[in-house]
Amino acid sequence: MARSHKIEDYRNFGIMAHIDAGKTTTTERILYYSGKSHKIGEVHDGAATMDYMEQEQERGITITSAATTTFWNGKRLNIIDTPGHVDFTIEVERSLRVLDGAVCVLDSNQGVEPQTETVWRQGDKYKVPRIVFCNKMDKTGASFDQCIDDIKKRLGARPVPIQLPIGAESDFKGIVDLVRMKAVIWEDESLGAKFHDAEIPADLQEKAEAARMELIEAAVELDEGAMEAYLEGNEPDEATLKRLIREAVRTSAWFPVLAGSAFKNKGVQTLLDAVVDYLPSPVDVPPTKGIDAKTEAEVVRHSTDDEPLAMLAFKIIEDPFGVLTFARIYSGKLEKGVTLLNSTKEKRERIGRMVQMHANSREEIDEAFAGDIVALVGLKESRTGDTLCDPAHPVILEKMEFPAPVIEMSVEAATKSDQEKLTTALMKLASEDPSFYVSTDSESGQTIIKGMGELHLDIKVDILRRAPYNIKVNVGAPQVAYRETIRKAAEIDYTHKKQTGGTGQFARVKLVVEPNEIGAGHKFENKIIGGVVPKEYIPGVEKGINSVLTSGPIAGFPVVDVKVALIDGAYHEVDSSAIAFEIAARAALREGIEKASPALLEPIMKVEVVSPEEYVGSVIGDLNSRRGQIQGQDMRGNANVITAFVPLANMFSYVNNLRSMSQGRASYTMQFDHYEQVPAAVAQEVQAKYA
Ligand SMILES: Nc1nc2c(ncn2[C@@H]2O[C@H](COP(=O)(O)OP(=O)(O)OP(=O)(O)O)[C@@H](O)[C@H]2O)c(=O)[nH]1
């Protein structure tokens, strides 16, 4: 079977927006008008097709991304839904990695909102070609001009209207298409399915002409020939103008702006036309880079079926049909039944069934091609960010970066009977979300979950409490992962002796402890010469040492970067045992660490704050007050980027502080950088809290 659409006719795009700008409603309408969705599911009814998790419907925010395939004007559209919440920027980045372009939806009543700014900056980072859709033109207070102004001022980007709204608020009727210089009016009774061309209303004529002039001037700037012709009095024809707008989008030279009201069913078809006309196809964007999994040489993969298969898994969801792995094919063809290499994990994976998702149906497919987004059913080893490829041509596509988790807390099932269910559920959640981690505290045996923020963990706990899991869980307070180490060497000679009734216990060990290189972990060495401690007792010594290292003397955190050597000892023919040596080693090492000036270490985060100029002073002042060390300050677009090292302990609730400090306009990312010794005064506080 051949492909149904040429790769040039693909549009893999996302819809990005601030919460509530209307991303879900717009997606719904797109699916409706492009014929694959048969009923309009209103968000406020909780029936939207893309919002398939019960929880999302209740919260009204889209947490997970889904990919849906639909068709328009002979093109194949794959819509990748991107979430808008700040704690889920990882999901946004993940989606941005696999799409070729995006529609940025604004609420025309609100203009550029804080989260619009955040996702826009992420779009800049990944160089995503974008068009802007000013939605909610029907809302009281809607202002297209204000949106244009906001894009300039808040985003430092250059907006160029390619449409003007006709009317506003309850009077909003349609748009002026500045490319064709025609009005387009929607017929309310048809639920927006019917619309027709009309003459531009007289009161808009002048404004439309000025806007068209601006559009043409912005367009011809991109092409010398068109510019020369224009200067000689020849305006570009429609095809040329469209080509130039497309070029502007591809290079982010400027951003075309459209208007509409998804909710009132206006402007959606013209938005789809713009997606087709202006967003890039897979062959319009730079080829994908990767490394050869054998030679580690850099390779590029072009968007064609003729190169070996390479695809990237970008989303895993669990649904009633099983595990679905969403992947984008960058090059090559995929056939059902083949065995692929997961080059990231070095594991083979058989492709059993695969499906393509439509608005409210799924289509079983046997083949998929370069540019496609497919959902693979029942993969076992693959996780988000993994590359799946032709085993004969192993390649690892650019890896996605996941920031280190910043927060952790304990969870436990309220009832014993739920404990096992909890463990299984947590494993599942961790496999679906690479920024969510689960581990067990070796000391307390508690289950610890780690993630990107309090809301992130809250939502996981919420999922556990709901169907299908229905687990009653108790959670602890969020906390930082400290470590302990030593600063100098020490030697200890310790004898464990006990005589109670029959057999006694005897073991003597002499240990040397000293700091190991930073990051080298801990190391045990048996340096005994001759048989002063018989071999069979050594595992006991090692066990004793390991148990001390899991819980340090300062506040019970793991002890790292320590070398321990057993240099001497003694035993007794009758009274010695592995247990006696374990006890001796434990006591010896405890004493040794106390003598070796123990120190508390804390994780230091590299924090990057992106802030409008007016808040930079307060942002820096605040970072200083958090024991932060400012590393630098740069410009990105019209925003300031401040980098600093800040102890994680002082970064809790930072999201909220930053939001209120900047009226929600600054955003930040942070990732673990290194561990550093905690200042004495702070160490005392930590000790008081945990010991
Ligand atoms: N008046 C008006 N309301 C709209 C329009 N589009 C969406 N809404 C409403 O705005 C609210 C939010 O819309 P959604 O589509 O859920 O927005 P979203 O951006 O997907 O929201 P998140 O998923 O939370 O990020 C809903 O109550 C919609 O009915 C519009 O064009 N006009």
XYZ file of C-alpha atoms and ligand atoms in Angstrom:
723
model
C 0.000 0.000 0.000
C 1.184 3.467 -0.736
C 0.852 6.512 1.410
C -2.466 8.361 1.206
C -0.854 11.816 1.214
C 2.487 13.088 0.001
C 4.707 14.148 2.859
C 4.509 17.746 1.595
C 0.799 17.532 2.377
C 1.293 16.776 6.069
C 0.882 19.356 8.788
C 2.016 18.165 12.200
C 1.050 21.001 14.456
C 0.190 21.836 18.009
C -2.123 24.283 19.639
C -0.620 26.239 22.456
C -2.244 28.684 24.796
C -2.729 30.015 28.268
C -5.207 28.017 30.343
C -8.763 28.759 29.261
C -7.831 30.632 26.095
C -9.876 28.075 24.206
C -7.395 25.504 23.010
C -9.739 22.592 23.640
C -12.743 24.327 22.096
C -10.695 25.293 19.041
C -9.416 21.732 18.653
C -12.960 20.429 18.980
C -14.214 22.733 16.261
C -11.321 21.852 13.987
C -12.214 18.188 14.333
C -15.869 18.943 13.804
C -15.452 20.991 10.652
C -12.828 18.728 9.206
C -15.467 16.060 9.382
C -14.107 13.496 11.750
C -15.956 14.473 14.883
C -19.692 14.153 14.705
C -20.845 16.190 17.599
C -19.599 19.367 19.126
C -18.497 18.527 22.643
C -18.541 21.647 24.735
C -15.822 21.960 27.300
C -18.211 23.214 29.935
C -20.279 20.056 29.462
C -17.195 18.049 30.149
C -17.529 16.156 26.894
C -14.611 17.431 24.866
C -13.011 14.742 22.800
C -9.436 15.666 23.555
C -9.987 15.894 27.304
C -10.351 12.227 27.836
C -9.287 11.984 31.428
C -12.091 12.412 33.880
C -9.877 14.477 36.065
C -9.016 16.884 33.323
C -12.638 17.448 32.582
C -13.265 18.314 36.171
C -10.286 20.589 36.461
C -10.959 21.963 33.015
C -7.284 21.918 32.172
C -5.634 19.671 29.670
C -2.848 17.768 31.347
C -1.846 15.098 28.893
C -1.292 15.599 25.205
C -2.976 13.531 22.585
C -2.386 13.392 18.862
C -5.325 13.332 16.508
C -5.380 12.929 12.747
C -7.813 14.750 10.505
C -8.007 16.093 6.941
C -8.522 19.501 5.355
C -8.292 20.704 1.742
C -6.555 17.515 0.710
C -3.974 17.770 3.460
C -3.395 15.459 6.352
C -3.376 17.227 9.708
C -1.946 15.703 12.862
C -2.940 17.815 15.821
C -0.807 17.487 18.904
C -2.599 18.901 21.898
C -0.244 20.700 24.264
C -1.047 21.426 27.887
C -0.770 24.918 29.248
C -0.102 24.635 32.937
C 3.231 25.798 34.300
C 3.913 22.612 36.229
C 3.517 20.641 33.050
C 5.923 22.555 30.862
C 7.700 19.254 30.389
C 4.667 17.974 28.517
C 4.697 21.101 26.405
C 8.386 20.676 25.602
C 7.809 17.050 24.782
C 5.088 17.971 22.289
C 7.065 20.859 20.856
C 9.857 18.439 20.057
C 7.701 16.448 17.632
C 5.633 19.094 15.903
C 6.596 21.215 12.924
C 4.456 24.240 13.696
C 1.910 25.617 16.108
C -1.168 27.728 16.435
C -0.919 30.021 19.419
C -4.427 30.703 20.701
C -5.074 33.961 22.550
C -8.142 34.960 24.493
C -8.909 38.278 22.764
C -10.285 39.617 25.975
C -7.074 38.846 27.872
C -4.403 39.298 25.209
C -1.024 37.762 25.976
C -1.349 36.011 29.330
C 1.473 34.751 31.540
C 1.312 31.209 30.265
C 1.114 32.421 26.677
C 4.416 34.101 27.382
C 5.909 30.896 28.797
C 4.845 28.671 25.917
C 5.849 31.336 23.421
C 9.379 31.390 24.899
C 9.476 27.610 24.669
C 8.408 27.953 21.042
C 11.357 30.330 20.573
C 13.694 27.826 22.208
C 12.630 25.035 19.862
C 12.279 27.435 16.896
C 8.678 26.396 16.287
C 7.004 28.199 13.354
C 3.821 29.808 14.649
C 0.623 31.539 13.623
C -1.581 33.361 16.125
C -5.337 32.903 16.492
C -7.130 35.600 18.488
C -10.013 33.560 19.825
C -13.075 34.663 21.825
C -13.721 37.687 19.604
C -17.360 37.351 20.720
C -16.531 38.005 24.361
C -17.305 41.281 26.081
C -14.141 43.357 26.078
C -12.529 41.433 23.215
C -9.927 43.513 21.402
C -7.950 42.365 18.393
C -5.819 45.522 18.442
C -4.929 44.962 22.073
C -3.730 41.447 21.203
C -1.498 42.821 18.449
C -0.079 45.353 20.877
C 0.528 42.678 23.500
C 2.390 40.448 21.064
C 4.746 43.322 20.329
C 5.217 44.485 23.891
C 5.065 41.320 25.922
C 6.543 38.825 23.515
C 8.858 41.169 21.634
C 7.649 39.471 18.458
C 6.398 41.030 15.256
C 2.719 40.334 14.600
C 1.224 40.970 11.168
C -2.564 40.626 10.821
C -3.659 38.591 7.823
C -7.276 38.983 8.918
C -9.302 41.657 10.669
C -12.366 40.899 12.780
C -15.725 42.179 11.565
C -17.532 43.471 14.603
C -16.654 42.455 18.124
C -18.334 41.067 21.223
C -21.923 39.988 20.544
C -21.650 41.713 17.166
C -18.782 39.604 15.902
C -19.753 38.307 12.477
C -16.696 37.195 10.605
C -13.360 38.342 9.285
C -11.763 40.329 6.512
C -9.317 38.126 4.634
C -6.473 40.552 3.875
C -4.859 38.200 1.386
C -7.926 38.041 -0.864
C -9.408 41.368 0.325
C -12.786 39.754 0.931
C -15.065 39.609 3.930
C -16.053 36.159 5.196
C -19.343 35.961 7.098
C -20.545 32.927 9.082
C -24.163 31.816 9.146
C -25.171 31.307 12.761
C -28.047 28.883 12.110
C -25.711 26.351 10.497
C -23.584 26.094 13.660
C -20.890 27.805 11.684
C -20.759 25.129 9.006
C -21.896 27.615 6.365
C -20.091 30.833 5.534
C -19.812 33.014 2.488
C -17.686 35.708 0.954
C -18.975 39.259 1.037
C -17.764 42.753 0.285
C -15.677 44.367 3.000
C -18.012 46.513 5.147
C -17.650 50.203 4.275
C -16.659 51.195 7.801
C -13.766 48.738 7.703
C -12.544 49.498 4.205
C -9.926 52.041 5.201
C -8.586 49.985 8.078
C -8.459 46.903 5.863
C -6.494 48.735 3.189
C -3.956 49.980 5.724
C -3.619 46.501 7.198
C -3.197 44.955 3.768
C -0.465 47.473 2.987
C 1.331 46.508 6.176
C 0.985 42.826 5.277
C 2.354 43.321 1.798
C 5.275 45.392 2.992
C 6.162 42.798 5.602
C 5.905 40.090 2.939
C 8.024 41.661 0.224
C 10.803 42.315 2.729
C 11.460 38.594 2.537
C 12.099 38.434 -1.184
C 14.211 40.749 -3.255
C 12.358 40.100 -6.486
C 8.980 40.725 -4.894
C 10.365 43.851 -3.228
C 11.653 45.249 -6.533
C 8.364 44.542 -8.254
C 6.506 46.187 -5.386
C 8.672 49.283 -5.544
C 7.802 49.468 -9.228
C 4.144 49.487 -8.308
C 3.283 45.778 -8.683
C 1.710 44.120 -5.691
C 2.458 40.427 -5.286
C -0.321 38.167 -6.570
C -2.190 35.874 -4.206
C 0.085 32.872 -4.751
C 3.222 34.944 -4.173
C 1.773 36.593 -1.115
C 0.889 33.213 0.355
C 4.348 31.893 -0.397
C 5.899 34.861 1.372
C 3.658 34.524 4.420
C 4.677 30.896 4.546
C 8.291 31.959 4.440
C 7.744 34.442 7.280
C 6.293 31.651 9.396
C 9.024 29.183 8.547
C 11.749 31.640 9.545
C 9.807 33.306 12.393
C 10.529 36.627 10.659
C 7.052 37.667 11.736
C 3.844 36.020 12.835
C 0.533 36.123 10.934
C -2.433 36.894 13.166
C -6.000 35.621 12.642
C -9.261 36.245 14.432
C -12.278 34.161 15.383
C -14.512 32.665 17.991
C -14.283 28.928 18.322
C -17.194 28.851 20.727
C -19.446 30.826 18.364
C -18.224 28.758 15.411
C -16.577 31.561 13.491
C -13.147 31.702 11.953
C -12.302 28.036 12.395
C -12.353 27.033 8.731
C -10.219 30.047 7.826
C -7.833 29.040 10.601
C -7.615 25.576 9.032
C -6.896 27.188 5.665
C -4.052 29.109 7.301
C -2.671 25.934 8.900
C -2.569 24.342 5.474
C -1.261 27.431 3.675
C 1.309 28.678 6.161
C 2.486 26.061 8.633
C 5.392 23.953 7.407
C 5.231 20.364 6.243
C 7.848 17.919 7.557
C 10.084 18.664 4.565
C 10.024 22.417 5.222
C 11.783 22.134 8.570
C 15.436 21.175 9.102
C 16.135 17.420 9.017
C 16.264 15.631 12.346
C 19.618 15.169 13.988
C 20.728 12.094 15.823
C 23.768 10.015 16.602
C 24.703 6.700 15.084
C 24.199 4.224 17.907
C 27.304 2.223 16.873
C 29.861 4.839 15.924
C 28.403 7.783 17.843
C 28.919 9.883 14.734
C 26.373 12.593 14.071
C 23.753 11.676 11.502
C 20.749 13.456 10.045
C 17.537 11.847 8.954
C 15.475 13.473 6.218
C 11.712 13.322 6.072
C 11.438 10.624 3.450
C 10.300 7.006 3.236
C 13.554 6.138 1.474
C 15.799 6.476 4.509
C 15.931 3.823 7.261
C 13.148 3.937 9.808
C 13.634 6.249 12.788
C 10.883 7.336 15.137
C 10.633 9.056 18.482
C 8.229 8.050 21.255
C 6.849 11.243 22.740
C 3.877 10.229 24.808
C 2.629 7.134 26.570
C -0.917 6.752 27.735
C -2.734 3.952 29.419
C -6.263 3.506 28.226
C -8.881 0.778 28.366
C -7.295 -0.809 25.274
C -3.857 -1.068 26.827
C -0.682 0.970 26.680
C -0.478 3.333 23.724
C 2.917 4.700 22.745
C 2.619 7.790 20.552
C 5.532 8.146 18.223
C 6.480 10.339 15.341
C 8.113 8.780 12.312
C 10.927 11.005 11.095
C 12.213 8.796 8.296
C 11.376 5.468 6.706
C 8.336 3.245 6.653
C 6.835 1.181 9.430
C 5.009 -2.089 8.889
C 2.931 -4.018 11.345
C 4.662 -7.101 12.692
C 8.264 -5.908 12.364
C 10.753 -5.961 15.186
C 12.441 -2.654 15.828
C 15.363 -1.621 17.939
C 14.764 0.690 20.839
C 18.202 2.252 20.488
C 17.885 4.299 23.658
C 17.359 1.188 25.765
C 19.206 -1.256 23.476
C 16.180 -3.530 23.488
C 14.161 -5.093 20.703
C 10.505 -4.252 20.459
C 7.937 -5.983 18.259
C 5.310 -3.795 16.647
C 2.081 -5.721 17.006
C -0.871 -3.469 16.426
C -0.780 0.162 15.531
C -3.516 2.710 15.353
C -4.128 6.234 14.263
C -6.314 8.339 16.506
C -9.163 10.350 15.094
C -11.456 12.636 17.047
C -13.567 9.881 18.487
C -12.448 6.750 16.775
C -9.276 4.836 16.273
C -8.224 3.315 13.008
C -6.169 0.133 12.895
C -3.381 0.539 10.368
C -0.877 -1.860 8.833
C 1.623 0.657 7.581
C 2.833 4.115 8.452
C 5.180 6.526 6.727
C 7.624 9.344 7.306
C 5.787 12.281 8.871
C 3.092 10.122 10.462
C 2.175 10.108 14.103
C 1.134 6.638 15.178
C 0.029 5.038 18.405
C 1.721 1.692 18.968
C -0.224 -0.763 21.073
C 1.295 -2.768 23.885
C 5.003 -1.852 23.668
C 6.861 -3.158 26.690
C 10.203 -1.420 26.949
C 9.705 1.941 25.332
C 9.349 5.125 27.271
C 8.877 8.758 26.400
C 11.931 10.113 24.627
C 13.145 6.734 23.319
C 14.104 6.209 19.699
C 12.716 3.204 17.828
C 14.525 2.372 14.636
C 15.565 -0.082 11.979
C 17.932 -2.508 13.787
C 20.234 -2.477 10.743
C 20.633 1.295 10.997
C 20.630 2.101 14.692
C 20.268 5.779 15.452
C 19.482 7.743 18.578
C 17.517 10.877 17.783
C 18.129 13.964 19.826
C 17.319 13.062 23.360
C 14.698 15.014 25.175
C 15.914 16.583 28.363
C 13.924 16.111 31.490
C 14.668 18.395 34.398
C 15.526 16.682 37.694
C 12.624 16.341 40.115
C 12.603 19.152 42.641
C 10.323 17.868 45.262
C 9.627 14.595 47.007
C 7.187 13.260 49.518
C 6.176 10.000 51.099
C 2.981 8.175 50.186
C 1.378 5.180 51.767
C -1.841 3.305 51.355
C -4.267 3.968 54.169
C -5.065 0.272 54.381
C -2.681 -2.666 54.213
C -4.748 -4.332 51.531
C -4.206 -1.373 49.187
C -0.422 -1.392 49.533
C 0.184 -3.692 46.594
C -2.302 -1.838 44.418
C -0.456 1.374 45.258
C 2.901 -0.053 44.196
C 1.523 -1.254 40.868
C -0.249 2.032 40.215
C 2.877 4.082 40.993
C 4.984 1.977 38.633
C 2.448 2.618 35.927
C 2.387 6.376 36.522
C 6.187 6.545 36.525
C 6.368 4.696 33.237
C 3.964 7.151 31.633
C 5.637 10.295 32.924
C 9.429 10.550 32.825
C 9.439 13.511 35.185
C 7.771 11.458 37.907
C 9.900 9.093 40.000
C 9.131 6.464 42.631
C 11.597 4.987 45.114
C 11.744 3.371 48.536
C 13.498 4.917 51.504
C 15.901 2.219 52.638
C 15.765 3.349 56.259
C 12.056 3.826 56.847
C 10.808 1.575 54.070
C 8.520 4.441 53.006
C 7.546 4.906 49.385
C 8.813 8.246 48.084
C 7.442 10.009 45.035
C 9.409 12.747 43.301
C 8.321 15.249 40.730
C 8.455 18.697 39.251
C 6.304 20.629 41.644
C 3.652 20.413 44.259
C 0.811 20.455 41.730
C 2.517 17.741 39.748
C 2.568 15.439 42.789
C -0.916 16.533 43.857
C -2.302 15.427 40.532
C -0.602 12.040 40.764
C -2.065 11.535 44.231
C -5.425 12.565 42.862
C -5.181 10.001 40.079
C -4.445 7.322 42.671
C -7.511 8.284 44.635
C -9.810 8.046 41.633
C -11.146 5.303 39.425
C -9.848 2.950 38.258
C -7.397 2.874 41.183
C -9.586 4.100 44.046
C -6.728 3.841 46.511
C -6.944 5.702 49.801
C -3.523 7.282 50.221
C -1.853 9.303 52.948
C 0.928 11.682 51.975
C 3.757 13.318 53.931
C 5.061 16.860 53.657
C 7.258 17.687 50.654
C 11.005 17.747 51.338
C 14.557 18.085 49.978
C 16.938 15.166 49.373
C 20.050 15.973 51.490
C 23.233 13.887 51.647
C 26.068 13.532 54.122
C 29.811 13.102 53.701
C 33.106 13.497 55.601
C 35.801 16.137 55.301
C 38.936 14.347 56.630
C 40.371 10.892 57.343
C 40.102 8.954 60.610
C 41.187 5.605 62.001
C 39.183 3.524 64.480
C 39.977 0.333 66.313
C 36.830 -1.258 67.704
C 36.251 -4.487 69.586
C 32.818 -5.981 70.024
C 32.737 -8.372 72.957
C 29.766 -9.898 74.684
C 29.472 -12.827 77.061
C 25.964 -13.953 77.831
C 25.475 -17.455 79.124
C 26.665 -19.992 76.522
C 28.507 -18.759 73.428
C 29.770 -15.208 73.437
C 30.343 -12.697 70.616
C 33.750 -11.420 69.639
C 35.001 -9.330 66.753
C 37.664 -6.660 66.414
C 38.019 -4.404 63.363
C 40.355 -1.569 62.539
C 39.005 0.773 59.860
C 40.350 3.787 58.013
C 37.756 6.190 56.577
C 38.636 8.983 54.210
C 36.875 11.272 51.751
C 36.447 9.872 48.244
C 36.369 12.074 45.154
C 33.203 14.127 44.776
C 30.565 12.138 42.947
C 32.584 8.892 43.225
C 30.159 7.334 45.707
C 31.439 5.037 48.423
C 33.992 2.269 48.264
C 35.004 -0.534 50.618
C 38.396 -2.228 50.508
C 39.666 -5.201 52.449
C 43.357 -4.523 53.083
C 43.979 -7.287 55.571
C 47.039 -9.380 54.972
C 47.168 -12.833 56.477
C 44.280 -14.424 58.311
C 43.658 -12.001 61.172
C 40.041 -11.814 59.994
C 38.958 -14.963 58.110
C 37.357 -14.414 54.695
C 33.925 -15.654 55.718
C 33.511 -12.707 58.086
C 34.255 -10.021 55.463
C 30.691 -9.924 54.058
C 29.518 -9.193 57.621
C 31.944 -6.254 57.817
C 30.703 -4.944 54.486
C 27.077 -5.274 55.483
C 27.715 -3.302 58.678
C 29.457 -0.564 56.709
C 26.684 -0.301 54.117
C 24.014 -0.015 56.765
C 25.813 2.938 58.345
C 26.268 4.625 54.972
C 22.559 4.558 54.171
C 21.843 6.779 57.131
C 24.415 9.336 58.224
C 25.038 10.676 61.741
C 23.942 14.260 61.127
C 20.350 13.835 60.067
C 19.997 10.306 58.739
C 20.638 11.058 55.042
C 22.747 8.758 52.834
C 26.514 9.160 53.279
C 28.306 9.614 49.955
C 31.857 9.937 48.628
C 33.551 7.957 51.406
C 36.299 5.323 51.221
C 36.411 2.712 53.967
C 39.293 0.270 54.357
C 39.566 -2.667 56.765
C 43.227 -2.722 57.773
C 43.373 -4.986 60.799
C 41.269 -7.041 63.203
C 41.016 -10.144 65.319
C 38.673 -13.073 65.826
C 37.941 -15.832 68.322
C 37.755 -19.513 67.373
C 34.397 -20.053 69.075
C 32.772 -16.682 69.697
C 33.246 -14.958 66.303
C 30.541 -14.839 63.622
C 29.565 -12.769 60.601
C 26.969 -11.054 62.771
C 29.560 -10.142 65.395
C 31.728 -8.595 62.671
C 28.723 -6.734 61.265
C 28.034 -5.226 64.681
C 31.696 -4.317 65.165
C 31.987 -2.718 61.733
C 28.821 -0.714 62.247
C 29.967 0.686 65.564
C 33.465 1.322 64.213
C 32.257 3.241 61.192
C 29.790 5.308 63.204
C 32.630 6.364 65.434
C 34.889 6.878 62.418
C 32.483 9.217 60.657
C 32.020 11.251 63.830
C 35.806 11.671 63.990
C 36.149 12.508 60.285
C 34.258 15.836 60.499
C 30.952 14.889 58.946
C 29.215 17.421 56.708
C 25.709 17.889 55.355
C 25.328 18.378 51.600
C 22.389 19.931 49.802
C 21.298 19.895 46.177
C 22.014 23.148 44.371
C 19.767 23.947 41.464
C 20.610 25.874 38.366
C 17.709 28.268 38.066
C 16.846 30.222 34.932
C 14.289 32.984 35.295
C 12.842 34.638 32.201
C 11.416 37.991 33.203
C 10.245 41.243 31.666
C 12.647 44.114 32.368
C 10.553 45.767 35.059
C 10.759 42.814 37.447
C 14.443 41.977 37.093
C 15.423 43.928 40.231
C 12.936 42.136 42.441
C 13.744 38.746 40.920
C 17.460 39.153 41.643
C 16.850 40.526 45.145
C 14.595 37.606 45.904
C 17.077 35.033 44.563
C 19.771 36.548 46.794
C 17.537 36.255 49.807
C 17.172 32.547 48.984
C 20.944 32.050 49.349
C 21.173 32.195 45.564
C 24.330 33.129 43.651
C 23.570 35.046 40.482
C 25.593 33.668 37.574
C 24.556 35.907 34.746
C 21.985 38.023 33.006
C 21.189 37.961 29.268
C 18.529 39.012 26.801
C 16.304 36.580 24.872
C 13.867 38.436 22.639
C 12.736 41.320 24.817
C 12.930 39.255 27.995
C 15.734 39.122 30.544
C 17.191 35.748 31.389
C 18.710 35.531 34.855
C 20.698 32.446 35.822
C 21.608 31.560 39.384
C 22.624 28.688 41.644
C 20.123 28.329 44.456
C 19.763 25.648 47.146
C 16.714 23.515 46.441
C 15.629 23.917 50.052
C 14.890 27.561 49.315
C 13.014 26.977 46.092
C 9.775 25.582 47.478
C 6.775 27.727 46.631
C 8.975 29.705 44.248
C 6.378 29.400 41.478
C 3.857 31.302 43.534
C 6.351 33.921 44.688
C 7.605 34.523 41.198
C 4.082 34.766 39.907
C 3.026 37.354 42.419
C 6.312 39.235 42.112
C 5.877 39.602 38.350
C 2.106 39.636 38.026
C 2.474 36.191 36.574
C 4.694 37.281 33.706
C 8.051 35.814 34.684
C 8.653 32.099 34.370
C 11.454 29.831 35.451
C 13.019 26.462 34.916
C 15.440 24.726 37.203
C 17.510 21.637 37.172
C 19.810 19.905 39.562
C 23.401 21.016 39.180
C 25.526 19.746 42.065
C 25.670 19.070 45.795
C 27.317 21.584 48.082
C 28.058 21.732 51.812
C 25.258 23.310 53.804
C 26.376 26.375 55.822
C 26.725 25.565 59.537
C 23.746 27.556 60.735
C 21.452 25.987 58.174
C 22.864 22.522 58.887
C 21.840 22.930 62.513
C 18.279 23.692 61.478
C 18.156 20.676 59.202
C 19.585 18.509 61.951
C 17.018 19.743 64.429
C 14.281 18.979 61.942
C 15.293 15.491 60.873
C 17.521 13.953 63.533
N -16.964 33.421 24.601
C -16.139 32.462 24.197
N -15.787 31.492 25.039
C -14.944 30.543 24.601
C -14.420 30.547 23.288
N -13.601 29.483 23.152
C -13.622 28.841 24.332
N -14.436 29.475 25.206
C -14.739 29.084 26.579
O -13.585 29.276 27.377
C -13.450 28.229 28.331
C -12.110 27.549 28.164
O -12.050 26.919 26.919
P -11.149 25.655 26.649
O -11.357 25.311 25.228
O -11.348 24.621 27.678
O -9.724 26.285 26.876
P -8.334 25.561 26.928
O -7.366 26.573 26.465
O -8.392 24.251 26.244
O -8.155 25.343 28.454
P -7.114 24.346 29.172
O -7.393 22.990 28.647
O -7.529 24.511 30.587
O -5.776 24.875 28.876
C -14.645 27.304 28.106
O -15.659 27.640 29.016
C -15.067 27.611 26.678
O -16.440 27.381 26.454
C -14.838 31.602 22.399
O -14.462 31.676 21.239
N -15.671 32.517 22.917
